[in-house]
Coordinates of C-alpha atoms and ligand atoms in Angstrom, one line a residue:
M1 CA 31.1 -13.3 -24.9
Q2 CA 30.1 -16.7 -23.4
A3 CA 26.6 -17.7 -22.7
M4 CA 24.4 -20.7 -21.7
V5 CA 21.9 -21.0 -24.5
L6 CA 18.5 -22.8 -24.7
H7 CA 18.0 -24.1 -28.3
R8 CA 14.8 -26.0 -27.6
P9 CA 12.7 -26.4 -24.5
G10 CA 13.3 -29.6 -22.7
E11 CA 17.0 -29.8 -23.7
P12 CA 20.0 -28.8 -21.6
L13 CA 21.5 -25.4 -22.1
E14 CA 24.6 -25.3 -24.2
L15 CA 27.7 -23.2 -23.4
I16 CA 28.5 -21.1 -26.5
E17 CA 31.0 -18.4 -27.4
R18 CA 30.0 -15.6 -29.8
P19 CA 31.3 -12.0 -30.5
D20 CA 30.5 -9.4 -27.9
P21 CA 27.1 -7.8 -28.6
Q22 CA 27.0 -4.1 -29.4
P23 CA 24.4 -1.8 -27.8
A24 CA 22.1 -0.1 -30.3
D25 CA 20.6 3.4 -29.7
G26 CA 19.0 3.6 -26.3
E27 CA 20.7 0.5 -25.1
V28 CA 23.5 -0.4 -22.8
R29 CA 25.8 -3.4 -22.6
V30 CA 26.4 -4.8 -19.1
R31 CA 29.2 -7.0 -18.0
V32 CA 27.4 -9.6 -15.9
A33 CA 28.8 -10.1 -12.4
A34 CA 26.0 -12.4 -11.1
C35 CA 22.7 -13.7 -12.4
G36 CA 20.1 -15.3 -10.2
V37 CA 18.2 -18.5 -11.2
C38 CA 14.5 -17.9 -11.0
R39 CA 11.7 -20.5 -11.1
T40 CA 10.5 -18.7 -14.2
D41 CA 13.7 -19.8 -15.9
L42 CA 12.7 -23.4 -15.2
H43 CA 9.3 -22.7 -16.8
V44 CA 11.1 -21.3 -19.9
V45 CA 13.5 -24.2 -20.1
D46 CA 10.9 -26.8 -19.4
G47 CA 8.6 -25.4 -22.1
E48 CA 5.8 -24.3 -19.8
L49 CA 5.7 -20.8 -21.1
P50 CA 4.5 -20.1 -24.7
N51 CA 6.5 -18.6 -27.5
P52 CA 10.0 -18.0 -26.1
K53 CA 12.5 -16.4 -28.4
L54 CA 14.7 -19.3 -29.6
P55 CA 17.5 -19.7 -29.2
I56 CA 17.3 -17.8 -25.9
I57 CA 19.8 -16.9 -23.2
P58 CA 17.7 -17.2 -19.9
G59 CA 18.2 -15.1 -16.8
H60 CA 16.5 -12.0 -15.5
E61 CA 18.1 -11.4 -12.1
I62 CA 21.2 -9.6 -13.4
V63 CA 23.7 -7.6 -11.5
G64 CA 26.7 -6.1 -13.3
R65 CA 28.5 -3.0 -14.6
I66 CA 27.8 -1.1 -17.7
D67 CA 30.7 -1.4 -20.1
A68 CA 29.3 0.1 -23.3
V69 CA 26.6 2.8 -23.9
G70 CA 24.6 3.2 -27.0
R71 CA 23.7 6.6 -28.5
G72 CA 21.0 8.7 -26.8
V73 CA 21.4 7.2 -23.3
E74 CA 21.7 9.9 -20.7
R75 CA 20.8 8.5 -17.3
L76 CA 23.4 5.7 -17.3
A77 CA 27.2 5.8 -17.9
S78 CA 30.0 3.3 -18.4
G79 CA 31.2 1.8 -15.1
M80 CA 27.8 2.1 -13.2
R81 CA 26.6 -0.8 -11.2
V82 CA 23.1 -1.8 -12.3
G83 CA 20.4 -4.4 -12.1
I84 CA 18.4 -5.8 -15.1
P85 CA 15.0 -7.2 -14.3
W86 CA 12.4 -9.4 -16.0
L87 CA 10.6 -6.4 -17.6
G88 CA 12.8 -5.6 -20.6
R89 CA 10.7 -3.2 -22.6
T90 CA 7.1 -2.0 -22.9
C91 CA 5.3 -0.3 -25.8
G92 CA 4.5 2.9 -23.9
H93 CA 1.2 3.5 -25.7
C94 CA -1.2 0.6 -25.0
R95 CA -4.1 1.1 -22.5
Y96 CA -2.1 -0.6 -19.8
C97 CA 1.1 1.5 -20.3
R98 CA -1.0 4.6 -20.4
S99 CA -2.7 3.8 -17.1
G100 CA 0.3 3.0 -14.9
R101 CA 0.1 -0.7 -15.5
E102 CA 3.0 -1.3 -17.8
N103 CA 3.4 -4.8 -16.1
L104 CA 0.4 -5.8 -18.2
C105 CA 1.7 -4.2 -21.5
D106 CA 0.2 -5.7 -24.6
S107 CA 3.5 -6.0 -26.4
P108 CA 6.3 -6.3 -23.9
L109 CA 9.8 -7.8 -24.0
F110 CA 10.9 -9.9 -21.1
T111 CA 14.6 -10.5 -20.2
G112 CA 15.6 -14.1 -20.6
Y113 CA 12.3 -15.1 -22.3
T114 CA 11.7 -12.9 -25.3
R115 CA 15.0 -11.1 -25.3
D116 CA 18.4 -12.5 -24.3
G117 CA 19.2 -12.5 -20.6
G118 CA 22.0 -12.9 -18.1
Y119 CA 23.2 -16.5 -18.2
A120 CA 26.2 -14.9 -19.9
T121 CA 29.3 -12.8 -19.5
H122 CA 27.5 -9.8 -21.3
V123 CA 24.0 -8.7 -21.9
I124 CA 22.3 -5.9 -23.8
A125 CA 19.4 -4.0 -22.1
D126 CA 17.1 -1.1 -23.0
A127 CA 18.5 1.6 -20.8
Q128 CA 15.1 2.8 -19.6
Y129 CA 14.4 -0.6 -17.9
V130 CA 17.7 -0.8 -16.1
F131 CA 17.9 0.0 -12.3
P132 CA 21.0 1.8 -11.0
L133 CA 22.2 0.0 -7.9
A134 CA 24.3 1.2 -4.9
E135 CA 27.9 1.2 -5.9
T136 CA 28.9 -1.2 -3.1
G137 CA 27.6 -4.6 -2.0
D138 CA 27.9 -8.2 -2.9
D139 CA 26.8 -8.9 -6.5
V140 CA 25.8 -12.5 -5.7
A141 CA 23.7 -11.4 -2.7
A142 CA 22.0 -8.7 -4.7
A143 CA 21.0 -10.8 -7.7
P144 CA 17.9 -12.4 -6.2
L145 CA 16.5 -9.0 -5.4
L146 CA 16.0 -8.4 -9.2
C147 CA 13.0 -10.8 -9.4
A148 CA 12.4 -12.7 -6.2
G149 CA 12.7 -9.4 -4.4
L150 CA 10.8 -7.3 -6.9
I151 CA 7.9 -9.7 -7.6
G152 CA 7.9 -10.4 -3.9
W153 CA 7.5 -6.7 -3.2
R154 CA 4.6 -6.3 -5.7
S155 CA 2.9 -9.4 -4.4
L156 CA 3.2 -8.1 -0.8
K157 CA 1.6 -4.7 -1.8
I158 CA -1.2 -6.5 -3.6
A159 CA -1.9 -8.7 -0.6
G160 CA -2.8 -5.6 1.3
E161 CA -1.7 -4.4 4.7
G162 CA -3.0 -7.2 6.9
K163 CA -0.8 -8.0 9.9
K164 CA -1.0 -11.8 9.7
L165 CA 0.6 -12.9 6.5
G166 CA 0.8 -16.5 5.2
L167 CA 3.6 -17.4 2.7
Y168 CA 3.1 -20.7 0.8
G169 CA 6.4 -22.0 -0.6
F170 CA 9.4 -20.8 1.2
G171 CA 12.0 -20.3 -1.5
A172 CA 13.8 -17.4 -3.0
A173 CA 10.9 -14.9 -3.1
A174 CA 9.4 -15.8 0.3
H175 CA 12.8 -15.6 2.1
I176 CA 13.1 -12.0 1.0
V177 CA 9.4 -11.1 1.5
A178 CA 9.5 -12.5 5.1
Q179 CA 12.2 -10.0 5.9
V180 CA 10.4 -7.1 4.4
A181 CA 7.1 -8.2 6.1
R182 CA 8.9 -8.4 9.5
W183 CA 10.4 -5.0 9.0
Q184 CA 6.8 -3.7 8.3
G185 CA 5.8 -5.2 11.7
R186 CA 3.7 -8.1 10.3
D187 CA 3.6 -11.6 11.6
V188 CA 4.7 -14.2 9.1
F189 CA 3.3 -17.8 8.9
A190 CA 5.4 -20.0 6.5
F191 CA 3.8 -23.0 4.8
T192 CA 6.2 -25.4 3.2
R193 CA 6.1 -28.8 1.5
P194 CA 5.1 -31.5 4.0
G195 CA 8.2 -32.7 5.8
D196 CA 10.5 -29.9 4.6
V197 CA 11.9 -29.2 8.1
A198 CA 14.9 -27.5 6.7
A199 CA 12.7 -24.8 5.0
Q200 CA 10.6 -24.5 8.1
A201 CA 13.7 -23.9 10.2
F202 CA 15.0 -21.4 7.6
A203 CA 11.7 -19.5 7.8
R204 CA 11.8 -19.4 11.6
K205 CA 15.4 -18.1 11.4
L206 CA 14.2 -15.3 9.2
G207 CA 11.5 -14.3 11.8
A208 CA 8.5 -16.3 10.9
C209 CA 6.4 -16.7 14.1
W210 CA 5.2 -20.1 12.8
A211 CA 6.4 -22.6 10.2
G212 CA 4.8 -25.9 9.2
S213 CA 3.4 -28.0 6.4
S214 CA 1.0 -26.5 3.9
E215 CA -1.3 -29.5 4.6
E216 CA -1.7 -28.5 8.3
P217 CA -4.4 -26.0 9.1
S218 CA -3.1 -22.5 9.8
P219 CA -2.6 -22.0 13.6
E220 CA -4.3 -18.6 13.4
E221 CA -6.7 -17.0 11.0
L222 CA -4.7 -15.0 8.4
D223 CA -5.3 -11.5 7.0
C224 CA -3.7 -12.4 3.7
A225 CA -1.6 -15.1 2.0
I226 CA 0.8 -15.2 -0.9
I227 CA 1.4 -18.4 -2.9
Y228 CA 4.9 -18.7 -4.4
A229 CA 4.9 -22.4 -5.0
P230 CA 3.6 -23.3 -8.5
V231 CA 1.0 -25.6 -7.0
G232 CA -2.7 -25.0 -7.7
A233 CA -3.7 -27.2 -4.9
L234 CA -2.5 -24.6 -2.5
V235 CA -5.2 -22.1 -3.6
P236 CA -8.1 -23.7 -1.7
L237 CA -5.8 -24.3 1.4
A238 CA -4.9 -20.6 1.5
L239 CA -8.5 -19.5 1.0
K240 CA -9.4 -21.6 4.0
A241 CA -6.7 -20.0 6.0
V242 CA -7.7 -16.4 5.5
H243 CA -10.6 -14.8 7.4
K244 CA -13.6 -12.9 6.0
G245 CA -12.4 -10.2 3.6
G246 CA -8.9 -11.7 3.4
A247 CA -6.8 -11.8 0.2
V248 CA -5.0 -14.7 -1.5
V249 CA -2.4 -13.7 -4.1
C250 CA -0.8 -16.1 -6.6
A251 CA 2.6 -14.8 -7.4
G252 CA 4.0 -17.2 -9.9
I253 CA 3.9 -17.0 -13.7
H254 CA 2.8 -20.6 -14.0
M255 CA 0.8 -22.9 -11.7
S256 CA -0.6 -26.4 -11.9
D257 CA -4.4 -26.5 -12.2
I258 CA -6.4 -25.4 -9.3
P259 CA -8.7 -28.1 -8.0
R260 CA -12.4 -27.6 -7.6
F261 CA -13.4 -26.0 -4.4
P262 CA -16.7 -25.1 -2.7
Y263 CA -17.8 -21.5 -3.1
S264 CA -18.1 -21.2 0.7
I265 CA -14.3 -20.8 1.1
L266 CA -14.3 -17.8 -1.3
W267 CA -17.5 -16.2 -0.1
E268 CA -17.6 -13.4 2.5
E269 CA -15.5 -11.2 0.3
R270 CA -12.3 -13.2 0.3
E271 CA -10.3 -12.2 -2.8
L272 CA -8.2 -14.3 -5.1
K273 CA -5.7 -12.4 -7.3
S274 CA -2.6 -13.0 -9.4
V275 CA 0.5 -10.9 -9.8
A276 CA 2.0 -10.4 -13.2
N277 CA 5.5 -9.0 -13.9
L278 CA 6.5 -5.7 -12.4
T279 CA 6.5 -2.0 -13.2
R280 CA 9.6 0.3 -13.0
K281 CA 7.8 2.1 -10.2
D282 CA 7.8 -1.2 -8.2
G283 CA 11.6 -1.3 -8.7
E284 CA 12.1 2.3 -7.6
E285 CA 10.1 1.7 -4.4
F286 CA 11.7 -1.6 -3.7
F287 CA 15.3 -0.5 -4.2
G288 CA 14.4 2.5 -2.0
I289 CA 13.5 0.4 1.0
V290 CA 16.2 -2.3 0.5
P291 CA 18.9 -0.4 2.5
Q292 CA 16.5 0.3 5.3
V293 CA 15.3 -3.3 5.6
G294 CA 18.8 -4.7 5.6
I295 CA 17.8 -7.7 3.5
V296 CA 20.1 -10.6 3.8
T297 CA 19.7 -13.1 1.0
E298 CA 20.7 -16.8 1.2
T299 CA 22.4 -17.8 -2.0
T300 CA 24.3 -20.7 -3.6
A301 CA 26.7 -19.6 -6.3
Y302 CA 27.4 -21.8 -9.3
P303 CA 29.9 -21.1 -12.1
L304 CA 28.0 -20.0 -15.3
R305 CA 28.9 -23.3 -17.1
R306 CA 27.0 -25.2 -14.4
A307 CA 23.7 -23.5 -15.1
N308 CA 22.1 -26.9 -15.9
D309 CA 23.0 -28.1 -12.4
A310 CA 21.6 -25.0 -10.8
L311 CA 18.3 -25.5 -12.7
S312 CA 18.2 -29.2 -11.7
D313 CA 18.8 -28.4 -8.1
L314 CA 16.0 -25.8 -8.1
R315 CA 13.6 -28.2 -9.9
A316 CA 14.3 -30.9 -7.3
G317 CA 13.9 -28.5 -4.3
R318 CA 17.5 -29.1 -3.3
L319 CA 18.2 -25.4 -2.7
Q320 CA 17.6 -23.1 0.2
G321 CA 17.2 -19.5 -0.8
A322 CA 18.4 -18.7 -4.3
A323 CA 20.9 -20.1 -6.9
V324 CA 23.1 -17.5 -8.5
L325 CA 25.3 -18.0 -11.6
V326 CA 28.7 -16.3 -11.7
P327 CA 30.4 -16.0 -15.1
Ligands
ZN1 ZN1 2.2 -1.3 -23.5
ZN2 ZN1 11.8 -14.3 -12.0

């Protein structure tokens, strides 16, 4: 197999070749067709997340086909088209796993962070955390659904059912969530970096009724808002944009510090929450609605060996939609 490996945070990934991995009991091996580049990968590579497995192969938006099956795997077979998400394994017995909140498991494994991921030609996954995908469809287009889509879906549920939805940061997740929210009959307000007219036009193209700078006041009071950009300064801005009882959801795994803000913008039962990881139930729900919504993802494909360029382009905000690596 070939893979792009991170030896130490802060260093570029290195292309390596090693023997094909073999699936253990309960695992499958997937031949990777496409792997999306998520902002979380940047946080891993830049050393902003604690205790990664090192060396690590990043990548947790994996689409491919099973090409080897370990003993004891019944629900999956060789040749099936599957997706592998961030949630790689949970313990099954901690208080969170037992209460339907496996996303908060005390001893989880995360794909591309604490177990090897999809910046590679092959990847091993625990069969119980693999999502079967429809047999047809474009692999590159599907890859961003595995995290941007799934986390986007979970954050949208947690934001509640309000009609007027603000999205702060219009990248890979927001461009999928905007389409789901429109399909649900909501109005989408897109807040981008000041001056990012390309992202604002992109948001309007995907059905946003308004798009503008995050530093502008919202043109209307919002019911709820989701923050995808890793920028703590957006929290008070979003709180000011939602009306009484409204919710603000922080959907990233890492964010810069939130500046001090007056209690008055939280008062009146506004809620501030974060979203962490996903459950397998989120995946079943989301992949259930994907064909109905007809989600169209905007992607830029890079060959696997150019993973460092894809990460740099994401870091610099040079991408619209999502970067996807193709081995
Ligand atoms: Zn657990
Ligand atoms: Zn992700």
